[in-house]
PDB file of C-alpha atoms in Angstrom:
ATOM      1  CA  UNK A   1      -4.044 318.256  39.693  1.00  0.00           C
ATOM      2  CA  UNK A   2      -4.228 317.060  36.196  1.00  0.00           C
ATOM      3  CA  UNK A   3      -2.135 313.458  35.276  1.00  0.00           C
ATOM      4  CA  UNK A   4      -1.089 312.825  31.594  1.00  0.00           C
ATOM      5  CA  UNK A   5      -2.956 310.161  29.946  1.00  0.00           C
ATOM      6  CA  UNK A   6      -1.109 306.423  30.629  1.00  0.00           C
ATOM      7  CA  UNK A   7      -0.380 304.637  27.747  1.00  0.00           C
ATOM      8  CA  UNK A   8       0.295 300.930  27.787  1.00  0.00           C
ATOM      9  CA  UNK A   9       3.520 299.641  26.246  1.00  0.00           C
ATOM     10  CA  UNK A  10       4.014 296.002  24.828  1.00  0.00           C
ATOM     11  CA  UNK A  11       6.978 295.211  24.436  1.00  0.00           C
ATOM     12  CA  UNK A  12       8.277 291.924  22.709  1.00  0.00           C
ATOM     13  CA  UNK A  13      12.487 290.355  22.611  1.00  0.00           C
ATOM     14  CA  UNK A  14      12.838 290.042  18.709  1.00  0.00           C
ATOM     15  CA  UNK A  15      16.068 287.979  17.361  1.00  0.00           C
ATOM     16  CA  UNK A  16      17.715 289.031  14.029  1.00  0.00           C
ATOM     17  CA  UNK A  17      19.261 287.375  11.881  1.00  0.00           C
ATOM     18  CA  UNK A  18      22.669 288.122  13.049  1.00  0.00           C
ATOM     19  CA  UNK A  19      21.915 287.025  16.124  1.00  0.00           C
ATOM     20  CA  UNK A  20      21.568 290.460  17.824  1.00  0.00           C
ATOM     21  CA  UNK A  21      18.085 290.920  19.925  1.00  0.00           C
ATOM     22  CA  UNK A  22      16.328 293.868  20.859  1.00  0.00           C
ATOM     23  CA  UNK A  23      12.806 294.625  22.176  1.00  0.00           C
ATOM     24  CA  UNK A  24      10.595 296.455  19.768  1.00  0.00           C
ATOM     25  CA  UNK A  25       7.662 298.123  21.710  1.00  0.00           C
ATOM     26  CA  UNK A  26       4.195 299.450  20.434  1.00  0.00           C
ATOM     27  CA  UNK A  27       1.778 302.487  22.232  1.00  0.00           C
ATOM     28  CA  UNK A  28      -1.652 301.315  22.976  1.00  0.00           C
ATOM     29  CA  UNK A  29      -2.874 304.525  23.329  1.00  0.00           C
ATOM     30  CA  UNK A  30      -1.166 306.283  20.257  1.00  0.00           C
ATOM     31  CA  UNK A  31      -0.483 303.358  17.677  1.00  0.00           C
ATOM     32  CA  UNK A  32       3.235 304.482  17.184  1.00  0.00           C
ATOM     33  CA  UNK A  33       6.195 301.558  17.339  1.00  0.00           C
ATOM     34  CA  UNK A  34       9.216 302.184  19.123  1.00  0.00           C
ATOM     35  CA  UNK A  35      12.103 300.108  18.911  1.00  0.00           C
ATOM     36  CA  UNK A  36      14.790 300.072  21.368  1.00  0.00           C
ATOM     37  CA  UNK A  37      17.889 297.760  21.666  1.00  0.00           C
ATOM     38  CA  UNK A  38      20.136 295.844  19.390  1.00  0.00           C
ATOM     39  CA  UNK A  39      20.364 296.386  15.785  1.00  0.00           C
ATOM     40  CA  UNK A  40      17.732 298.934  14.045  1.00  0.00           C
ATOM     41  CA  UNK A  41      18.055 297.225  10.494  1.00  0.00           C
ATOM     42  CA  UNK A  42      20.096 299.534   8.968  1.00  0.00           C
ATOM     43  CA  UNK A  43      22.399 297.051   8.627  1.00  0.00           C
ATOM     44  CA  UNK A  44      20.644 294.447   7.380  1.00  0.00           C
ATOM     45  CA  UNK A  45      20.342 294.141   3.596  1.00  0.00           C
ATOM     46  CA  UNK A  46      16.841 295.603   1.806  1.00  0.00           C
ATOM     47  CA  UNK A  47      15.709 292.526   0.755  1.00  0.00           C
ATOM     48  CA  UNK A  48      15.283 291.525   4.199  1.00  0.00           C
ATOM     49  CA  UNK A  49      13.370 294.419   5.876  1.00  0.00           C
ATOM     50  CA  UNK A  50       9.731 293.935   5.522  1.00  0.00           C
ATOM     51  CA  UNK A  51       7.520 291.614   4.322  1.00  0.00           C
ATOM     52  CA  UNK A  52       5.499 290.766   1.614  1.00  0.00           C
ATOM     53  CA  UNK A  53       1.697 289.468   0.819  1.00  0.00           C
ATOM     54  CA  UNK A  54       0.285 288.199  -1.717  1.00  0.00           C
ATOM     55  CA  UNK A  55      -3.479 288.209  -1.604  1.00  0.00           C
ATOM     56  CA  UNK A  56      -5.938 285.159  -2.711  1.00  0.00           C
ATOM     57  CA  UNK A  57      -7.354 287.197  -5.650  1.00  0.00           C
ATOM     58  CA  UNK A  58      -3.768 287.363  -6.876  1.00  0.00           C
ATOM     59  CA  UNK A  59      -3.517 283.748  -7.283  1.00  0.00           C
ATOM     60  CA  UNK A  60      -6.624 283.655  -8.600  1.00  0.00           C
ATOM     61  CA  UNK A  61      -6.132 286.065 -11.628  1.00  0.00           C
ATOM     62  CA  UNK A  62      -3.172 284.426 -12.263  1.00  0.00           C
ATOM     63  CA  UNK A  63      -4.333 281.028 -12.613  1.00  0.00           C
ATOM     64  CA  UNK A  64      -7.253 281.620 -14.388  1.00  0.00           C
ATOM     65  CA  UNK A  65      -4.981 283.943 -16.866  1.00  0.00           C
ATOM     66  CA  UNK A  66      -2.644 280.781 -17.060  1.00  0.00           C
ATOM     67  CA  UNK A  67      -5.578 278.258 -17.505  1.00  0.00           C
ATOM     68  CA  UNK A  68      -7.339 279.977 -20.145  1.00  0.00           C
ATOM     69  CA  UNK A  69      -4.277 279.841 -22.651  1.00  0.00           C
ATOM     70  CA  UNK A  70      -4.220 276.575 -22.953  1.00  0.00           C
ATOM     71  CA  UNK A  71      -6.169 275.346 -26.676  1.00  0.00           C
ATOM     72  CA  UNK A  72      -8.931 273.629 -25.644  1.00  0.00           C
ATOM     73  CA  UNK A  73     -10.100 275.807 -22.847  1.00  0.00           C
ATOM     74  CA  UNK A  74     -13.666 276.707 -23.940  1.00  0.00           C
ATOM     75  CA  UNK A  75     -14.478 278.493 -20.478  1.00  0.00           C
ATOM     76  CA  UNK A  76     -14.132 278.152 -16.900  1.00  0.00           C
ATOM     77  CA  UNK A  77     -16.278 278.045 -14.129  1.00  0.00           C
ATOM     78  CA  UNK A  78     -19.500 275.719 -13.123  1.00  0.00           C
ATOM     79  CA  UNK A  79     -22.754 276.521 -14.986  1.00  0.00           C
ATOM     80  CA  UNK A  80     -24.991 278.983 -12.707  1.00  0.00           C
ATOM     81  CA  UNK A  81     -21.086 280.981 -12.396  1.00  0.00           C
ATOM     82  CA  UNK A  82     -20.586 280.630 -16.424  1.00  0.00           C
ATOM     83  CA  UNK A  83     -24.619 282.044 -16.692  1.00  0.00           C
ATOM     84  CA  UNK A  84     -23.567 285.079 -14.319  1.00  0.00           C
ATOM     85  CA  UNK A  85     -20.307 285.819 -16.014  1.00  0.00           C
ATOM     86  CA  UNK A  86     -22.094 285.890 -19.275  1.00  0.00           C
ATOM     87  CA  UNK A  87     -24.664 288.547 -18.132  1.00  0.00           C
ATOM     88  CA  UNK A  88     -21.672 290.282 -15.982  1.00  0.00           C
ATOM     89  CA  UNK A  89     -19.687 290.381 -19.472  1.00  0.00           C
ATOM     90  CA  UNK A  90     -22.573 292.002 -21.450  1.00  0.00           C
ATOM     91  CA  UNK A  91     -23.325 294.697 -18.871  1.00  0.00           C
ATOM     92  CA  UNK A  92     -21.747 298.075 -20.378  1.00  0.00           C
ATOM     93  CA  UNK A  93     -18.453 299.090 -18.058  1.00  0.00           C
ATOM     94  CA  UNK A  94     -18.400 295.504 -17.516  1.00  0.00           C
ATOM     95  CA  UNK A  95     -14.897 293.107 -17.536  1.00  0.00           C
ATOM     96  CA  UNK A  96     -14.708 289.539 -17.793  1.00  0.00           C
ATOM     97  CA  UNK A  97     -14.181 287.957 -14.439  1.00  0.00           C
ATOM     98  CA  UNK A  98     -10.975 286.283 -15.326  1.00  0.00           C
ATOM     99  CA  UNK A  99     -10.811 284.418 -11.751  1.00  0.00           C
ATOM    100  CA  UNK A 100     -14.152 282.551 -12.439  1.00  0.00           C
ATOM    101  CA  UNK A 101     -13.855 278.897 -11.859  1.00  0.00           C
ATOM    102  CA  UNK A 102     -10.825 279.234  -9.770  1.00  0.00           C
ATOM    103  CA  UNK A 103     -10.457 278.809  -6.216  1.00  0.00           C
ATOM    104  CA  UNK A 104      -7.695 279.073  -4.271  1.00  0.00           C
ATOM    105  CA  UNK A 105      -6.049 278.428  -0.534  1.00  0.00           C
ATOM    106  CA  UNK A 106      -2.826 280.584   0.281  1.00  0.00           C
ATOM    107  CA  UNK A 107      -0.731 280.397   2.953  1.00  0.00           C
ATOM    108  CA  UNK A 108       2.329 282.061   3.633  1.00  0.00           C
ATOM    109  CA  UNK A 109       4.641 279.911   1.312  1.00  0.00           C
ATOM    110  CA  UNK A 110       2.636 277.641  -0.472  1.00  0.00           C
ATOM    111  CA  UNK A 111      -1.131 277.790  -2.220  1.00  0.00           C
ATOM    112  CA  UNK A 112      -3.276 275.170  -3.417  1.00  0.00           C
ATOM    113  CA  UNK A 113      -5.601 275.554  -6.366  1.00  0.00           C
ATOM    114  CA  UNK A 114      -8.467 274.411  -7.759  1.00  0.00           C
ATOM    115  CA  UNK A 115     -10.202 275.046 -10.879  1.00  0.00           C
ATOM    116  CA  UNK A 116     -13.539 274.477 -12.896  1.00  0.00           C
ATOM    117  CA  UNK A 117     -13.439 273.929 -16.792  1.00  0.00           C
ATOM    118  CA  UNK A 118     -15.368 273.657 -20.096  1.00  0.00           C
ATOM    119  CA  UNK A 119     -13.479 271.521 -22.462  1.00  0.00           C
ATOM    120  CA  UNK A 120     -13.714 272.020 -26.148  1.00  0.00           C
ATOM    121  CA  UNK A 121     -15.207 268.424 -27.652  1.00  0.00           C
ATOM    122  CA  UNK A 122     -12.758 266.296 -28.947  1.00  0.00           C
ATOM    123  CA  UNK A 123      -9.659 267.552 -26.640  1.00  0.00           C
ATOM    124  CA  UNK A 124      -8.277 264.702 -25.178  1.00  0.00           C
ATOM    125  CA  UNK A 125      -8.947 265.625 -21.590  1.00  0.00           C
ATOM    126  CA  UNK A 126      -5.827 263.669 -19.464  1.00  0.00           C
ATOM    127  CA  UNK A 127      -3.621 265.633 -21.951  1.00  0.00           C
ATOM    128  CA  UNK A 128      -5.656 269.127 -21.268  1.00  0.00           C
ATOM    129  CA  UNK A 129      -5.128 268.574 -17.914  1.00  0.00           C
ATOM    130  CA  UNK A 130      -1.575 268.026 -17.557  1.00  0.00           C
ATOM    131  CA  UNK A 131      -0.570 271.443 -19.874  1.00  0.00           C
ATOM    132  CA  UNK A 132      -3.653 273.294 -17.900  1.00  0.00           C
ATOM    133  CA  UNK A 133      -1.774 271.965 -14.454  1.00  0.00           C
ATOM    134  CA  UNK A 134       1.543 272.586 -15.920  1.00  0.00           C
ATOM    135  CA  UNK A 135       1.229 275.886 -17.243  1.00  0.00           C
ATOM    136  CA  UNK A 136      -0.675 277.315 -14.107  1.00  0.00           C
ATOM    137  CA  UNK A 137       2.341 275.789 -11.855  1.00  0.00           C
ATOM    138  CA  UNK A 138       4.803 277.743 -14.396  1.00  0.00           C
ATOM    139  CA  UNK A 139       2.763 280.874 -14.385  1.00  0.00           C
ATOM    140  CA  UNK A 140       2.134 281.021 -10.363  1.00  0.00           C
ATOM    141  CA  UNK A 141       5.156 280.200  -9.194  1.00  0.00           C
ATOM    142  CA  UNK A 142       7.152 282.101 -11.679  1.00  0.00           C
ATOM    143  CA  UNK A 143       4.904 285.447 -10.879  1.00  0.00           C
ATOM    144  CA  UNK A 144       4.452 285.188  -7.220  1.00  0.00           C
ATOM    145  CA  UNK A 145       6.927 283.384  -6.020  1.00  0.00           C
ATOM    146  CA  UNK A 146       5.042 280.852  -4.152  1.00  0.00           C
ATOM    147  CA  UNK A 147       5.191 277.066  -3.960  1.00  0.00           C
ATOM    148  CA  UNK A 148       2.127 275.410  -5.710  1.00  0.00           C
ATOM    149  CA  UNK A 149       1.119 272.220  -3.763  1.00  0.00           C
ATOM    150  CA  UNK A 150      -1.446 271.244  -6.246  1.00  0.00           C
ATOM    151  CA  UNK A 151      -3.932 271.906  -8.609  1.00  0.00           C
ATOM    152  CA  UNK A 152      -6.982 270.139  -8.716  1.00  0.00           C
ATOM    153  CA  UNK A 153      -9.175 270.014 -12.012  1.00  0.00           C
ATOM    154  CA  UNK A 154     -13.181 269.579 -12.512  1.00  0.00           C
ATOM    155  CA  UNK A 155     -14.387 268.939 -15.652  1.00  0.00           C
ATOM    156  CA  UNK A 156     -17.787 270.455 -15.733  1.00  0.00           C
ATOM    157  CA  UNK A 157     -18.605 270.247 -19.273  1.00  0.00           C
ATOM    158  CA  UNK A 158     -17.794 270.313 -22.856  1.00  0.00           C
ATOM    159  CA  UNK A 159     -18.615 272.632 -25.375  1.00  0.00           C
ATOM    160  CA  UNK A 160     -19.897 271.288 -28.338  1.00  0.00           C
ATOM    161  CA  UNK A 161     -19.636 272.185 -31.971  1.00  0.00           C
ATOM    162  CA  UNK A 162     -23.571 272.583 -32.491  1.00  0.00           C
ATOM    163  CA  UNK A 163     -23.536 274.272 -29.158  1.00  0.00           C
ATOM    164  CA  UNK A 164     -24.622 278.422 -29.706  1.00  0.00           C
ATOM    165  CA  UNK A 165     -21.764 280.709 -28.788  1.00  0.00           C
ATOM    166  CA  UNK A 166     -23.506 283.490 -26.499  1.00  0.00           C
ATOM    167  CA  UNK A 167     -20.534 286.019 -28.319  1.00  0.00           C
ATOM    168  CA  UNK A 168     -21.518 284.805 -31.872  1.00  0.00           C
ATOM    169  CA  UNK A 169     -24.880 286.588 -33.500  1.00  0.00           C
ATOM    170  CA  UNK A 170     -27.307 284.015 -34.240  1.00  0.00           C
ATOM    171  CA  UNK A 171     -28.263 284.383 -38.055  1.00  0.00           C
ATOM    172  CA  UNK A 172     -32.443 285.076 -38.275  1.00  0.00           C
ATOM    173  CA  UNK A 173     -33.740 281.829 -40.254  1.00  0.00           C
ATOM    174  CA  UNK A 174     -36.027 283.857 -42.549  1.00  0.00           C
ATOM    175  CA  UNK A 175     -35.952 287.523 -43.792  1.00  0.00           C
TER     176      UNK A 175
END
């Protein structure tokens, strides 16, 4: 006598928005989702069916896209990560990392962010910092939707004139 395999059903009592509930139900066995009981969602507008996620690396590109358009920016990131990105950037096939220096905390509504600059010398910094913090707001918000909490800044250097520029070709002295 042969039995067909048992499956195990879980079901859970959702609540719409209309105030209709139902009890959508998911196969252990077979990963399928069944829903039986009040409303289906056909109904309901398409805006509302489904949901959306942003990941952390999308916040991060962002921000370091809006951070880096700001005059004044020289580069972003701490030293050993600027050293890295430099040898990362030379590498044929290679891209620019443009989330170094950035780190961020999502959540489902809101995201905090911090970031890691190189000032040029002479930018006045306080004034840097509010268009930096302003412009990544206006740039995160506008893209993804989310609420930005704050945005924290580190000043890890500055970048002086005399300094060599890794992109620049260093003229030989003598012929």
């Amino acid at each position: 006598m042969t039995t067909a395999p048992q499956t195990a059903t879980i079901e859970t009592k959702t609540e719409k928005k209309n105030g209709t509930t139902g009890t959508a139900g998911r196969s252990a066995q077979g990963a399928t989702t069944t829903v039986s009981g009040g409303s289906t969602g056909a109904t309901e507008p398409a805006a509302t069916r489904g949901r959306t996620s942003i990941a952390d690396v999308v916040v991060v590109k962002i921000a370091g896209m809006a951070a880096r358009e700001i005059p004044g920016v020289y580069d972003m990131g701490g030293g050993l990560s600027r050293t890295i990105g430099a040898v990362r950037d030379r590498v044929p096939g290679g891209r620019p990392n443009v989330g170094r220096g950035v780190k961020v905390e999502v959540g489902e509504r809101q995201t905090a962010i911090d970031l890691d600059l190189v000032v040029e010398y002479g930018v006045p910094i306080a004034d840097l910092a509010r268009d930096v913090r302003e412009n990544v707001i206006d740039a995160v918000e506008r893209i993804s939707g989310l609420e930005v909490v704050e945005v924290n800044i580190t000043i890890n250097d500055v970048h002086l004139p005399d300094d060599e520029d890794p992109e620049r070709p260093v003229e030989a002295r003598v012929e």
